Amino acid sequence: MTMEDIALSADPTADVHHYPLDPLSGAEIEAAAAVITASEYCTPTLKFVMIQLAEPAKTATLTFDDTAGTPRCAFVTMYDAAAKMIYEAVVDLTARVIDSWTPIPGRFPSYLVEHMTGVEEAVREDPRWQEAMRKRGVTDFSLAMIDPWPAGYYGAQDHYDNSPLICRPLTFMRAAPSEHGYARPVEGLIVTFDLDAMKVIDVEDHGVVPLPPTAGNYSEKFMFDENNRPAFTQFRDDVKPIEITQPDGPSFTVDGWRVQWQKWSLRIGFNPREGITLHEVTYTDRGVTRPILYRGSLSEMVVPYGDSSPTHWNKNVFDMGEVGMGFSANPLTLGCDCLGEIHYFDGTVNDSSGNAVTIPNAICMHEEDFGISWKHTDFRTEEVEVRRSRRLVISMICTVGNYEYGFFWYFYNDASIEVEVKLSGVLTTGAVEVEPGEQPRWGKMVAPGIYGPNHQHFFNFRLDMSIDGAANSVYEVDSVPEPDPALNPHHNAWITQDTLVASEAEGARDWNWSTGRYWKVANPSKKNELGIPVAYKLVPKDVVPVMVQEGSHIYDRARFLQHNLWVTKYDPAEKFAAGDYMYQSADVQGLPEFVADDAPLENTDVVLWYTLGAHHVVRPEDWPVMPCAYTGFHLKPIGFFDGNPALDLPPSPPKACHANHVGLPVAERALES
């Protein structure tokens, strides 16, 4: 379909029923672009950065009963390189008009699609870069792998009036086409690249370091390197197949973007910046549908490096805000990325001309067995009751340059929710000359001549809570020894203390290992049978220290990671922990701005912003491709129910439970009779 066809077509939403929170379809994306292209605002140099759903305002009921009365609108961000200006527009797709047009001066956009593909060729043709490569003994430039790293921030020279949009590409050398390029980093070479003009501005050469000698390959295609040294000699022959089958089909049902699984109901969304978004998460308890989470998503992430070397000190990529998780989503593959009875959702994004681009199978959904949910053996009667846990898995995997990030949302049949991030892919490496047994100061050796710099990964998740409704209060809960000596004569008693987070000025909170701290979101107007307000708690899983230091440029760019939890009053304009546009900018944005008005938080519509991290001191075992590392957090009911919500799980079929029980205790063998 051409843009002219779209411009002349009728309402692109007329032939499809869309729920107001459903992601934009490809036709809607292209219709929004066509409306703008045909308007007086369009210029020959205007490019589309992101086209996504303009989410409608939250309703009092936390759902949309009158779906036909809610207009479909697109939120469009654009960049005009000639004007050095970002523009935001809201397009009414039903009326085919531009509702609003807003210039955003002094900011830079995230990458356009062509930035990721065009930089490499332009750098490869630059004579200054070629001369630097010849100094390193490289004459076959076709084997160079040039990654267009975001600019980070060096100082005021990176952001001044009429400054170009820049990146700082890093170079790696393959020994053969398709070989593992990150095994041969070109150390000390920094290119500054003008993304507006698509040309090299400058090449810095901080001195020649020999290219590492070994290939570091990890696939059967390159089982042996050029010196006939094995990466591995053969695949294991003792790995027997595992078949995961559900003869009656999965337990979930899907209606468009709505998912129902056991007592859970939720809606899945997708956009170029956040990737997966979850909406209207509810749980049905004894016939009553109870809201828990109105909207959940990754809000931002950053990867600060702890290495002062010239090619590493400025690495601090905001992979979501500077690149886009939706743009980076993989097409997932059955049997490799996902296993079992799978339902896929395609992701639809845009290119810079406003054309729709479909990422097939961008989101995977399936069920997993998760061991025992609960069990008890009455040793007197030898009666055993055991139930198996199951979880619904909703996931996407994103490739951003060298790294892979897997984002997994787990819903359990005990009404808990878990968010997990899996980190894999390839380390960003550096070349170094050290004596055997020595280590570089700011990293660790992973192979001869190759080291991995110290670095961290931080992910902030935005959780728009709705515990039995929108009016919630947040408490910080600490476990402490009984403070009254008269009540603690045996020095063993301890209590929990709830501290109300009363306003946004108190909303930046830190975890405390010594008190087993967690945070509780309660609804003061709804009480369980014990007369206690219903609640969910946020439980940290892995908490790492933040090594970013005050005085560094990254400190101000990523203030959100200075606290584990932030609590704000709901504001639909506040979606991203580091601000809307952080590219090539050093000023404080995002959460510090959001809490500046010190809005009251008690018994109101609250949003949790939780930051989790991965602390990466690299190992040789992380090379040449990294085994998954895991980090995440839990949301668990705490008085939300009157008892264990998983009591009604059915027993497993006898044949599934009691085969091959020779040698087991009498209490378990007795079940077979």
XYZ file of C-alpha atoms in Angstrom, residues 117-127 129-130 146 191 193-194 197-200:
21
model
C 22.798 0.632 9.437
C 24.415 3.635 7.751
C 27.153 4.544 10.215
C 29.345 1.518 9.538
C 29.732 2.151 5.811
C 30.395 5.868 6.257
C 33.128 5.267 8.857
C 34.726 2.546 6.750
C 35.194 5.041 3.896
C 36.775 7.760 6.045
C 40.509 8.237 5.258
C 39.868 5.972 10.158
C 41.593 3.986 7.405
C 31.744 -0.719 13.516
C 35.241 8.173 16.058
C 30.110 10.847 13.886
C 27.507 13.409 12.750
C 24.960 14.738 7.979
C 25.912 11.019 8.190
C 29.628 11.794 8.101
C 32.680 11.467 10.340
